[in-house]
Coordinates of C-alpha atoms and ligand atoms in Angstrom, one line a residue:
M3 CA 25.8 105.1 119.1
E4 CA 22.4 107.0 119.7
V5 CA 23.1 110.7 119.2
S6 CA 21.0 112.7 121.5
W7 CA 19.9 116.2 120.7
A8 CA 22.0 119.0 122.4
M9 CA 22.6 121.5 119.4
S10 CA 22.1 121.0 115.6
K11 CA 25.1 120.9 113.3
Y12 CA 24.2 122.7 110.0
I13 CA 24.9 121.9 106.3
F14 CA 24.5 124.8 104.0
V15 CA 24.1 123.8 100.2
T16 CA 24.6 126.3 97.5
G17 CA 24.4 126.2 93.8
G18 CA 26.7 127.3 91.2
V19 CA 27.2 128.2 87.5
I20 CA 23.6 127.5 86.3
S21 CA 20.3 127.0 88.0
S22 CA 18.2 123.8 87.7
L23 CA 21.2 121.4 88.7
G24 CA 18.6 119.5 91.0
K25 CA 19.8 121.2 94.5
G26 CA 16.7 120.1 95.9
I27 CA 17.2 116.6 95.0
A28 CA 20.8 116.8 96.2
S29 CA 19.6 118.2 99.6
A30 CA 17.0 115.7 99.9
S31 CA 19.4 112.9 99.1
I32 CA 22.0 114.2 101.6
G33 CA 19.1 114.1 104.1
K34 CA 18.3 110.4 103.2
I35 CA 21.8 109.2 103.6
L36 CA 22.1 111.0 106.8
E37 CA 18.6 109.9 108.1
S38 CA 19.6 106.2 107.3
R39 CA 22.5 106.6 109.8
G40 CA 20.2 107.1 112.7
L41 CA 20.3 110.7 112.9
K42 CA 17.4 113.2 113.2
I43 CA 17.6 115.7 110.3
A44 CA 15.3 118.7 109.2
L45 CA 15.7 120.2 105.8
M46 CA 15.0 124.0 105.0
K47 CA 14.9 126.0 101.9
L48 CA 15.7 129.8 101.8
D49 CA 14.2 131.5 98.7
P50 CA 15.8 134.8 97.6
Y51 CA 12.7 136.3 96.1
I52 CA 10.5 139.0 97.9
N53 CA 7.2 137.3 97.8
V54 CA 6.2 136.3 101.4
D55 CA 5.5 132.8 99.9
P56 CA 5.1 131.3 96.5
G57 CA 1.2 131.1 97.0
T58 CA 0.3 134.0 94.6
M59 CA 2.8 133.1 92.0
N60 CA 1.8 131.8 88.5
P61 CA 3.1 128.3 88.3
Y62 CA 4.9 129.6 85.1
Q63 CA 7.2 131.7 87.6
H64 CA 7.6 129.1 90.2
G65 CA 6.2 125.7 89.5
E66 CA 4.1 123.8 92.0
V67 CA 3.2 125.2 95.3
Y68 CA 3.9 122.7 97.9
V69 CA 1.6 122.8 101.1
T70 CA 2.7 121.6 104.2
E71 CA 0.4 119.7 107.0
D72 CA 0.5 123.2 108.9
G73 CA -0.8 124.9 105.8
A74 CA 2.0 126.8 104.5
E75 CA 2.4 127.5 101.0
T76 CA 6.0 126.5 99.9
D77 CA 8.6 125.8 97.6
L78 CA 8.6 122.4 95.6
D79 CA 11.8 121.3 96.9
L80 CA 10.1 120.7 100.4
G81 CA 8.2 118.1 98.6
H82 CA 11.5 116.4 97.6
Y83 CA 12.6 116.7 101.3
E84 CA 9.2 114.8 102.3
R85 CA 9.4 112.1 99.7
F86 CA 13.3 111.3 100.2
T87 CA 13.2 111.4 103.9
N88 CA 11.0 110.8 107.0
T89 CA 10.8 114.3 108.0
L90 CA 7.6 116.6 108.0
S91 CA 7.9 120.1 106.9
S92 CA 6.0 123.0 108.3
K93 CA 6.1 126.7 107.9
F94 CA 9.6 126.8 109.8
N95 CA 11.1 125.0 106.8
N96 CA 10.9 127.6 104.2
I97 CA 11.9 131.1 104.5
T98 CA 11.7 134.0 101.7
T99 CA 13.4 137.2 101.5
G100 CA 10.0 138.6 102.0
Q101 CA 9.2 137.2 105.1
I102 CA 12.5 138.2 106.4
Y103 CA 12.1 141.8 105.4
H104 CA 8.4 141.7 106.6
S105 CA 9.5 140.7 110.0
V106 CA 12.4 143.3 110.3
I107 CA 10.1 146.2 109.1
S108 CA 7.3 145.2 111.5
K109 CA 9.8 145.4 114.4
E110 CA 11.2 148.6 113.2
R111 CA 7.8 150.2 113.2
K112 CA 7.1 148.7 116.7
G113 CA 10.1 150.7 117.8
E114 CA 12.1 147.5 118.6
Y115 CA 15.3 148.8 117.1
L116 CA 14.7 152.2 118.6
G117 CA 17.6 154.8 117.7
K118 CA 19.2 152.3 115.0
T119 CA 19.6 152.5 111.3
I120 CA 18.4 149.1 109.9
Q121 CA 20.8 147.3 107.7
V122 CA 21.4 144.3 105.6
I123 CA 24.1 143.3 108.0
P124 CA 23.5 142.8 110.8
H125 CA 19.7 143.1 110.7
I126 CA 18.5 141.2 107.9
T127 CA 21.3 138.4 108.4
D128 CA 20.4 138.2 112.2
A129 CA 16.8 137.7 111.1
I130 CA 17.9 135.1 108.7
K131 CA 19.9 133.4 111.3
E132 CA 17.1 133.5 114.1
R133 CA 14.8 131.6 111.4
I134 CA 17.3 128.9 110.8
R135 CA 18.0 128.5 114.5
Q136 CA 14.3 128.4 115.1
C137 CA 14.0 125.3 112.9
S138 CA 16.6 123.7 114.7
K139 CA 14.8 124.1 118.2
V140 CA 11.4 123.3 116.5
S141 CA 12.7 120.1 114.7
K142 CA 15.3 119.3 117.5
A143 CA 17.2 117.9 114.7
D144 CA 20.7 116.7 115.0
I145 CA 21.6 118.1 111.5
V146 CA 19.8 120.8 109.8
I147 CA 20.4 121.0 106.1
V148 CA 19.8 124.5 104.7
E149 CA 19.4 124.6 100.9
I150 CA 20.1 128.3 99.7
G151 CA 17.8 128.9 96.6
G152 CA 19.4 130.7 93.4
T153 CA 22.9 130.5 92.1
V154 CA 25.9 132.1 93.4
G155 CA 26.7 135.4 92.0
D156 CA 23.1 136.4 92.0
I157 CA 22.6 139.8 93.9
E158 CA 19.3 138.4 95.6
S159 CA 20.9 135.5 97.6
L160 CA 23.7 137.4 99.0
P161 CA 22.2 138.0 102.4
F162 CA 21.6 134.2 102.7
L163 CA 24.9 133.4 101.8
E164 CA 26.2 136.2 104.2
A165 CA 24.2 134.6 107.0
S166 CA 25.5 131.1 106.3
R167 CA 29.2 132.3 106.3
Q168 CA 28.5 134.0 109.6
F169 CA 27.0 130.8 111.0
K170 CA 30.5 129.2 111.2
I171 CA 31.8 131.8 113.4
D172 CA 28.6 131.7 115.5
M173 CA 28.4 128.1 115.9
G174 CA 32.2 126.9 115.6
P175 CA 33.8 125.2 112.5
D176 CA 33.0 121.8 113.6
N177 CA 29.4 122.4 113.6
V178 CA 29.0 124.2 110.0
F179 CA 29.6 122.3 106.7
Y180 CA 29.5 123.8 103.2
I181 CA 28.4 121.8 100.1
H182 CA 28.5 123.4 96.7
L183 CA 26.4 122.0 93.8
T184 CA 28.2 122.8 90.5
L185 CA 28.3 121.9 86.7
I186 CA 31.1 120.3 84.9
P187 CA 30.0 120.7 81.1
Y188 CA 31.1 118.5 78.3
I189 CA 32.1 120.4 75.4
K190 CA 31.4 118.4 72.4
A191 CA 33.8 120.3 70.0
A192 CA 36.7 119.9 72.4
G193 CA 35.9 116.4 73.2
E194 CA 36.4 117.1 77.0
V195 CA 34.9 118.3 80.3
K196 CA 35.6 121.6 81.5
T197 CA 36.1 122.7 85.1
K198 CA 36.7 126.3 84.5
P199 CA 32.9 127.2 85.5
T200 CA 33.3 125.6 88.6
Q201 CA 36.5 127.2 89.4
H202 CA 34.9 130.5 88.9
S203 CA 32.0 129.8 91.1
V204 CA 33.9 128.4 93.9
G205 CA 36.1 131.6 93.4
T206 CA 32.9 133.7 94.1
L207 CA 32.0 131.8 97.1
R208 CA 35.4 132.2 98.7
E209 CA 35.0 136.1 97.9
I210 CA 32.0 135.9 100.0
G211 CA 34.2 134.1 102.7
I212 CA 32.7 130.5 102.2
I213 CA 35.3 127.8 101.5
P214 CA 33.1 124.7 100.5
D215 CA 34.0 121.4 102.1
V216 CA 32.5 119.4 99.4
L217 CA 31.7 119.8 95.7
I218 CA 29.1 117.9 94.1
C219 CA 29.6 118.0 90.4
R220 CA 26.7 117.4 88.2
T221 CA 27.8 115.8 84.9
E222 CA 26.3 114.1 81.9
S223 CA 28.8 111.2 82.5
P224 CA 31.1 109.9 85.3
L225 CA 34.3 112.1 85.9
E226 CA 37.9 110.5 85.2
E227 CA 40.1 110.6 88.2
D228 CA 42.5 113.3 86.4
V229 CA 39.5 115.7 86.1
K230 CA 38.7 115.1 89.8
E231 CA 42.3 115.8 90.8
K232 CA 42.2 119.1 88.9
I233 CA 38.9 120.2 90.7
S234 CA 40.3 119.2 94.0
L235 CA 43.5 121.4 93.2
F236 CA 41.8 124.4 91.8
C237 CA 38.9 124.4 94.1
N238 CA 40.8 123.7 97.2
V239 CA 38.9 120.6 98.3
R240 CA 40.1 117.1 99.1
K241 CA 39.9 114.8 96.1
E242 CA 37.4 112.6 98.0
A243 CA 35.3 115.5 98.6
V244 CA 34.9 116.0 94.9
I245 CA 31.5 114.0 94.5
E246 CA 30.2 113.2 91.0
S247 CA 26.6 113.3 90.4
P248 CA 25.9 112.0 86.8
D249 CA 22.5 112.2 85.2
M250 CA 20.4 109.5 86.4
E251 CA 17.5 107.5 84.9
S252 CA 15.6 108.2 88.2
I253 CA 16.0 110.8 90.9
Y254 CA 15.7 108.0 93.6
Q255 CA 19.1 106.7 92.6
V256 CA 20.9 109.8 93.7
P257 CA 21.3 108.7 97.4
L258 CA 22.7 105.7 96.4
V259 CA 25.2 107.8 94.3
F260 CA 26.4 109.8 97.2
K261 CA 26.4 106.8 99.5
R262 CA 28.6 105.0 97.0
Q263 CA 31.2 108.0 97.3
I264 CA 31.1 107.9 101.1
L265 CA 29.6 111.5 101.3
D266 CA 27.7 110.4 104.7
E267 CA 31.3 109.6 106.2
I268 CA 32.8 112.8 105.0
I269 CA 30.1 114.8 106.7
L270 CA 30.0 112.8 109.8
S271 CA 33.9 112.8 110.2
H272 CA 33.7 116.7 110.1
F273 CA 31.1 116.6 112.5
K274 CA 32.8 114.0 114.8
L275 CA 29.7 112.0 114.8
I276 CA 29.9 108.1 115.0
C277 CA 26.7 106.7 113.9
K278 CA 25.1 103.4 113.1
F279 CA 25.9 101.6 110.0
S280 CA 23.6 101.7 107.0
D281 CA 23.7 100.4 103.4
L282 CA 20.4 101.9 102.0
K283 CA 19.6 98.3 100.9
D284 CA 15.9 98.7 101.7
W285 CA 15.8 101.8 99.6
E286 CA 17.7 100.2 96.8
K287 CA 15.3 97.1 96.7
M288 CA 11.9 98.8 97.5
V289 CA 12.5 101.9 95.2
V290 CA 15.4 101.7 93.0
N291 CA 15.3 98.3 91.5
R292 CA 11.5 98.7 91.0
V293 CA 11.6 101.8 89.1
L294 CA 14.6 100.6 86.9
N295 CA 13.2 96.9 86.1
P296 CA 9.4 97.2 86.3
K297 CA 7.5 94.3 84.9
Y298 CA 4.5 96.4 83.5
K299 CA 4.0 99.5 81.6
V300 CA 1.2 101.9 81.8
T301 CA 0.2 105.1 80.0
I302 CA -1.7 107.9 82.1
A303 CA -3.0 111.1 80.6
V304 CA -2.6 114.2 82.9
I305 CA -5.0 117.0 81.8
G306 CA -3.6 120.3 82.7
K307 CA -3.1 123.9 81.9
Y308 CA 0.8 124.2 82.6
I309 CA 1.7 121.0 80.9
E310 CA 4.8 122.5 79.0
L311 CA 6.3 123.2 82.5
Q312 CA 7.9 120.1 84.2
D313 CA 7.7 121.4 87.5
A314 CA 4.1 122.7 87.6
Y315 CA 2.6 119.2 88.6
K316 CA 5.7 117.9 90.3
S317 CA 4.1 116.1 93.2
I318 CA 1.4 114.6 90.9
Y319 CA 4.0 113.2 88.5
E320 CA 6.0 111.7 91.3
A321 CA 2.7 110.2 93.1
L322 CA 1.9 108.5 89.7
F323 CA 5.5 107.1 89.6
H324 CA 5.0 105.8 93.1
G325 CA 1.6 104.3 92.2
G326 CA 3.7 102.6 89.4
I327 CA 6.5 101.3 91.9
H328 CA 3.9 99.8 94.1
N329 CA 2.1 97.9 91.1
D330 CA 5.6 97.0 89.5
A331 CA 4.9 99.3 86.5
R332 CA 6.6 102.1 84.7
V333 CA 4.2 105.0 84.3
E334 CA 4.4 106.8 81.2
I335 CA 2.8 110.2 81.6
K336 CA 0.9 111.8 78.4
R337 CA 0.9 115.4 79.4
I338 CA -2.1 117.1 77.7
D339 CA -2.9 120.6 77.3
S340 CA -6.7 120.8 78.1
E341 CA -7.4 123.5 75.7
T342 CA -6.3 121.2 72.9
L343 CA -9.4 119.0 73.9
E344 CA -11.9 121.8 73.4
D345 CA -12.4 121.5 69.7
G346 CA -13.7 118.0 69.5
K347 CA -10.5 116.0 69.1
H348 CA -10.4 114.6 72.6
E349 CA -11.3 111.1 71.6
Q350 CA -8.5 111.0 69.3
I351 CA -6.0 112.5 71.7
L352 CA -7.1 110.4 74.6
N353 CA -7.2 106.9 72.5
G354 CA -5.0 104.3 74.1
V355 CA -4.4 106.0 77.5
S356 CA -5.3 103.6 80.5
G357 CA -6.1 106.3 83.1
I358 CA -6.9 109.9 83.2
L359 CA -6.0 112.4 85.8
V360 CA -7.1 115.9 86.3
P361 CA -5.0 118.0 88.5
G362 CA -5.5 121.2 90.5
G363 CA -5.6 124.7 89.1
F364 CA -7.1 128.1 89.0
G365 CA -9.2 130.1 86.5
Y366 CA -11.4 129.2 83.6
R367 CA -8.8 128.6 80.8
G368 CA -8.7 125.0 79.7
I369 CA -11.9 123.8 82.0
E370 CA -14.1 122.6 79.1
G371 CA -11.4 120.5 77.9
K372 CA -11.0 119.0 81.3
I373 CA -14.7 118.3 81.5
K374 CA -14.7 116.7 78.1
A375 CA -11.9 114.3 79.3
I376 CA -13.8 113.4 82.4
K377 CA -17.1 112.7 80.4
F378 CA -14.8 110.6 78.3
A379 CA -13.4 108.6 81.2
R380 CA -16.9 108.1 83.0
M381 CA -18.6 106.9 79.8
N382 CA -15.8 104.7 78.6
K383 CA -15.1 103.4 82.2
I384 CA -11.5 104.6 82.1
P385 CA -9.9 104.9 85.6
F386 CA -10.1 108.6 86.5
L387 CA -8.6 110.3 89.3
G388 CA -9.6 114.2 89.9
I389 CA -7.7 116.3 92.3
C390 CA -9.1 119.5 93.8
L391 CA -10.1 121.5 90.6
G392 CA -10.3 118.1 89.1
M393 CA -13.0 117.0 91.5
Q394 CA -14.7 120.5 90.9
C395 CA -14.7 119.7 87.0
A396 CA -16.0 116.2 87.8
V397 CA -19.0 117.6 89.6
I398 CA -19.7 120.0 86.9
E399 CA -19.5 117.4 84.2
F400 CA -21.8 115.2 86.4
A401 CA -24.2 118.1 86.9
R402 CA -24.5 118.7 83.1
N403 CA -24.6 115.5 81.5
V404 CA -26.1 113.2 84.2
C405 CA -28.4 115.5 86.3
N406 CA -29.4 117.7 83.2
L407 CA -28.4 120.8 84.9
K408 CA -27.8 123.2 82.0
N409 CA -24.9 125.3 82.1
A410 CA -24.0 124.1 85.5
N411 CA -20.6 125.8 86.5
S412 CA -18.3 126.7 89.2
T413 CA -18.9 130.4 90.6
E414 CA -15.2 130.8 90.2
F415 CA -15.7 130.8 86.4
K416 CA -19.3 132.1 85.6
A417 CA -22.4 133.3 87.0
T418 CA -25.0 130.3 86.6
K419 CA -28.3 129.0 87.6
F420 CA -26.8 125.9 88.9
P421 CA -23.6 126.9 90.9
V422 CA -22.8 123.3 92.0
I423 CA -19.3 124.7 93.0
S424 CA -19.4 127.6 95.1
L425 CA -17.0 129.9 97.3
L426 CA -16.5 128.6 100.7
A427 CA -18.5 130.6 103.2
E428 CA -15.4 131.5 105.2
Q429 CA -13.9 133.0 102.0
A430 CA -16.6 135.4 101.3
K431 CA -15.4 138.2 103.5
L432 CA -11.7 138.0 102.6
K433 CA -9.9 140.8 100.8
D434 CA -6.1 139.6 100.9
L435 CA -5.4 136.9 98.3
G436 CA -2.0 135.7 99.9
G437 CA -2.2 132.8 102.4
T438 CA -6.1 133.0 102.7
M439 CA -7.1 129.9 101.0
R440 CA -8.3 126.9 103.0
L441 CA -4.8 125.5 103.7
G442 CA -3.3 122.4 105.2
A443 CA -4.3 119.2 106.6
Y444 CA -8.1 118.5 107.9
P445 CA -9.5 115.6 109.0
C446 CA -12.2 113.7 106.6
K447 CA -14.6 110.8 107.3
V448 CA -14.8 108.2 104.9
K449 CA -18.1 106.3 104.1
K450 CA -18.1 102.6 104.8
N451 CA -18.1 100.3 101.7
S452 CA -16.7 102.9 99.4
L453 CA -14.1 102.8 96.9
A454 CA -12.4 105.3 99.3
S455 CA -12.7 103.4 102.5
R456 CA -11.5 100.3 100.6
L457 CA -8.4 102.2 99.3
Y458 CA -7.4 103.9 102.6
G459 CA -8.4 101.0 104.8
K460 CA -9.6 103.3 107.4
N461 CA -12.6 105.6 107.8
L462 CA -10.9 108.8 109.2
I463 CA -8.2 110.3 107.1
H464 CA -6.1 113.7 107.3
E465 CA -5.1 115.4 104.0
R466 CA -4.0 118.8 102.9
H467 CA -5.9 121.3 101.1
R468 CA -5.6 124.4 98.9
H469 CA -8.9 125.7 97.6
R470 CA -11.4 128.4 98.0
Y471 CA -14.2 126.7 96.3
E472 CA -16.3 123.5 97.4
F473 CA -19.0 121.4 96.4
N474 CA -22.3 123.1 97.1
N475 CA -24.4 121.4 99.6
K476 CA -27.6 122.4 98.1
F477 CA -26.9 119.9 95.2
R478 CA -26.1 116.9 97.5
K479 CA -29.5 115.0 97.5
L480 CA -29.7 115.4 93.9
F481 CA -26.3 114.1 93.1
E482 CA -26.8 111.3 95.3
K483 CA -30.0 110.2 93.7
A484 CA -28.5 110.4 90.2
G485 CA -25.7 107.9 91.6
M486 CA -23.0 109.8 92.8
L487 CA -21.5 108.6 96.1
L488 CA -20.3 111.4 98.2
S489 CA -17.8 109.0 100.2
G490 CA -15.8 111.7 102.3
V491 CA -17.0 114.7 104.2
C492 CA -15.2 116.9 106.3
A493 CA -17.1 116.3 109.8
H494 CA -16.8 119.5 111.5
K495 CA -17.4 121.7 108.4
D496 CA -19.8 119.5 106.5
L497 CA -17.8 119.8 103.3
V498 CA -17.8 117.1 100.4
E499 CA -14.2 116.1 100.0
I500 CA -14.4 112.6 98.2
I501 CA -16.9 111.8 95.3
E502 CA -17.0 108.5 93.4
L503 CA -19.4 106.7 91.0
K504 CA -20.4 103.3 91.7
N505 CA -20.8 101.6 88.1
H506 CA -17.4 102.3 87.0
P507 CA -14.0 100.5 87.8
Y508 CA -12.3 103.5 89.3
F509 CA -13.9 107.0 89.3
I510 CA -12.8 109.1 92.3
A511 CA -12.1 112.7 92.9
V512 CA -11.0 114.4 95.9
Q513 CA -11.1 118.2 97.0
F514 CA -7.9 117.8 98.7
H515 CA -4.3 117.1 97.3
P516 CA -3.3 113.4 98.1
E517 CA -0.2 113.8 95.7
F518 CA 1.6 115.7 98.7
K519 CA 1.8 112.7 101.0
S520 CA 3.0 110.0 98.6
K521 CA 6.3 108.5 98.8
P522 CA 8.4 106.2 96.6
D523 CA 8.3 103.5 99.1
R524 CA 4.8 104.3 100.2
A525 CA 2.5 105.1 97.4
H526 CA -0.5 107.2 98.5
P527 CA -3.6 104.7 98.2
L528 CA -5.5 106.7 95.8
F529 CA -2.5 106.6 93.3
S530 CA -1.8 102.8 93.8
G531 CA -5.3 102.0 93.3
F532 CA -5.5 104.3 90.4
I533 CA -2.5 102.6 88.8
Q534 CA -3.7 99.2 89.7
A535 CA -7.2 100.1 88.0
A536 CA -5.3 101.6 84.8
L537 CA -3.2 98.3 84.4
K538 CA -6.3 96.1 84.7
R539 CA -7.9 98.3 81.9
Q540 CA -4.9 98.1 79.8
D541 CA -5.2 94.2 80.5
L542 CA -8.6 94.2 79.1
A543 CA -8.0 96.5 76.0
N544 CA -5.1 93.9 75.1
K545 CA -7.3 91.0 75.3
V546 CA -9.9 92.3 73.1
Ligands
LIG4 N1 -9.5 127.0 91.9 C1 -9.9 126.2 92.9 C2 -10.4 126.6 94.3 O1 -9.9 127.5 94.4 C3 -9.2 124.5 92.9 C4 -8.0 125.0 93.5 C5 -7.0 124.0 93.2 O2 -7.1 123.2 92.3 N2 -6.0 124.0 94.1 O3 -11.3 125.9 94.8

């Protein structure tokens, strides 16, 4: 039955016991199994920190900043939402405490609450609920899945939990569903799994007034029936609503794990929705089977500055895996701290990799190492993909080593006679740092007969941006003469967006962030082309 949109139903996803349980992946997977039943869904993330957005945070604090089409700088979980489902996120899909307070205080200054004392309940919670309803209105979703950041018990997330509690009263119990993600640890010394932390965290939720309808239990291995029974009894959920979520080889298996335990049916029967059947066979065939049983293997070096942190380049790593899925290959990522390449050991460190990727970033630390890696890729014909700062470094490398512009640099790093990368004109007068970069999707014209046009298969593309500096147009002629193809230009602003080298199997760098638009079943062409070139290179190397 087609479900026509009258009013959204709401699923709130909370997390207990510890952070990093994979609430984002769980929410995205719930989205996936519901979307496959023919429902229109929307996914939201509520972040309890006081920053207005993560744009000014260090990746060590926050991980990657995910940029939406409309240019919002958001939480990386929105990346999971877009990769797992067909939804497109926008500024409406990520709320922070900072935004909520900002809006309430601005209203207070305008006199909109005249005569009243402004309080967390009801003013802050009302503002939160308003934003959630706004997302429902904008998306016209049948089901809005709202992931609440942080862990139950944190002071910071209390207003969000309180707002979600009130939602059930406002919308009616049939229209609201609570899912709690929790940990069932295995204690080696006792030789058994323990349910107590989960009991405590569900207890804390109950104190707030929220009774979970489903528990998703993260475990290292599958749960025995008696453990499920115990969780069901002590936590007051039906036994079939105790869903186990063991560690998987790939995150893309999680929707199948939930589907097998009929989580979609449990949710739909609560909402009294009758939907078309789905078995997720396409996802299993196109994504999961290919991830688990690839024919080939290829090693790609990612040269970055926040390499120790798994989350700092999340979308880049995922897009590389997607490129692998497309080419039936497992991509092994060699994460390299660019500073380690600076003291002449780069040949040794990069030896044996079949492709080199330099991602985006900010600041001078590690830049010279990135430039060395790019030179190594250019001279040794190793496939290279540069992204944002990676493109800017490729331009600096080419300027110094091919065009002979001594000490060429970006004005972000040093004053130089040859500022081949310089501040965007529109940026010069800005004072605030938050939300002021060139952000979001812009059109880009791709030159005919270029590698880029072959890869994209079209000549007008739209890609997302997040930068302040750009290729300095004063150097265009010189670069072109020296053999660089400026194959993509933002038409209305005349900004260089794509560069490539002709006499190289795969040397392409872009000012935008293609990684944000890559999906496991639809790898971004720049990534699938990159992995394909890397496999070719590996083949050649094996033959020699
Ligand atoms: N720091 C560079 C700029 O602002 C690159 C930004 C990025 O890689 N996202 O232009």
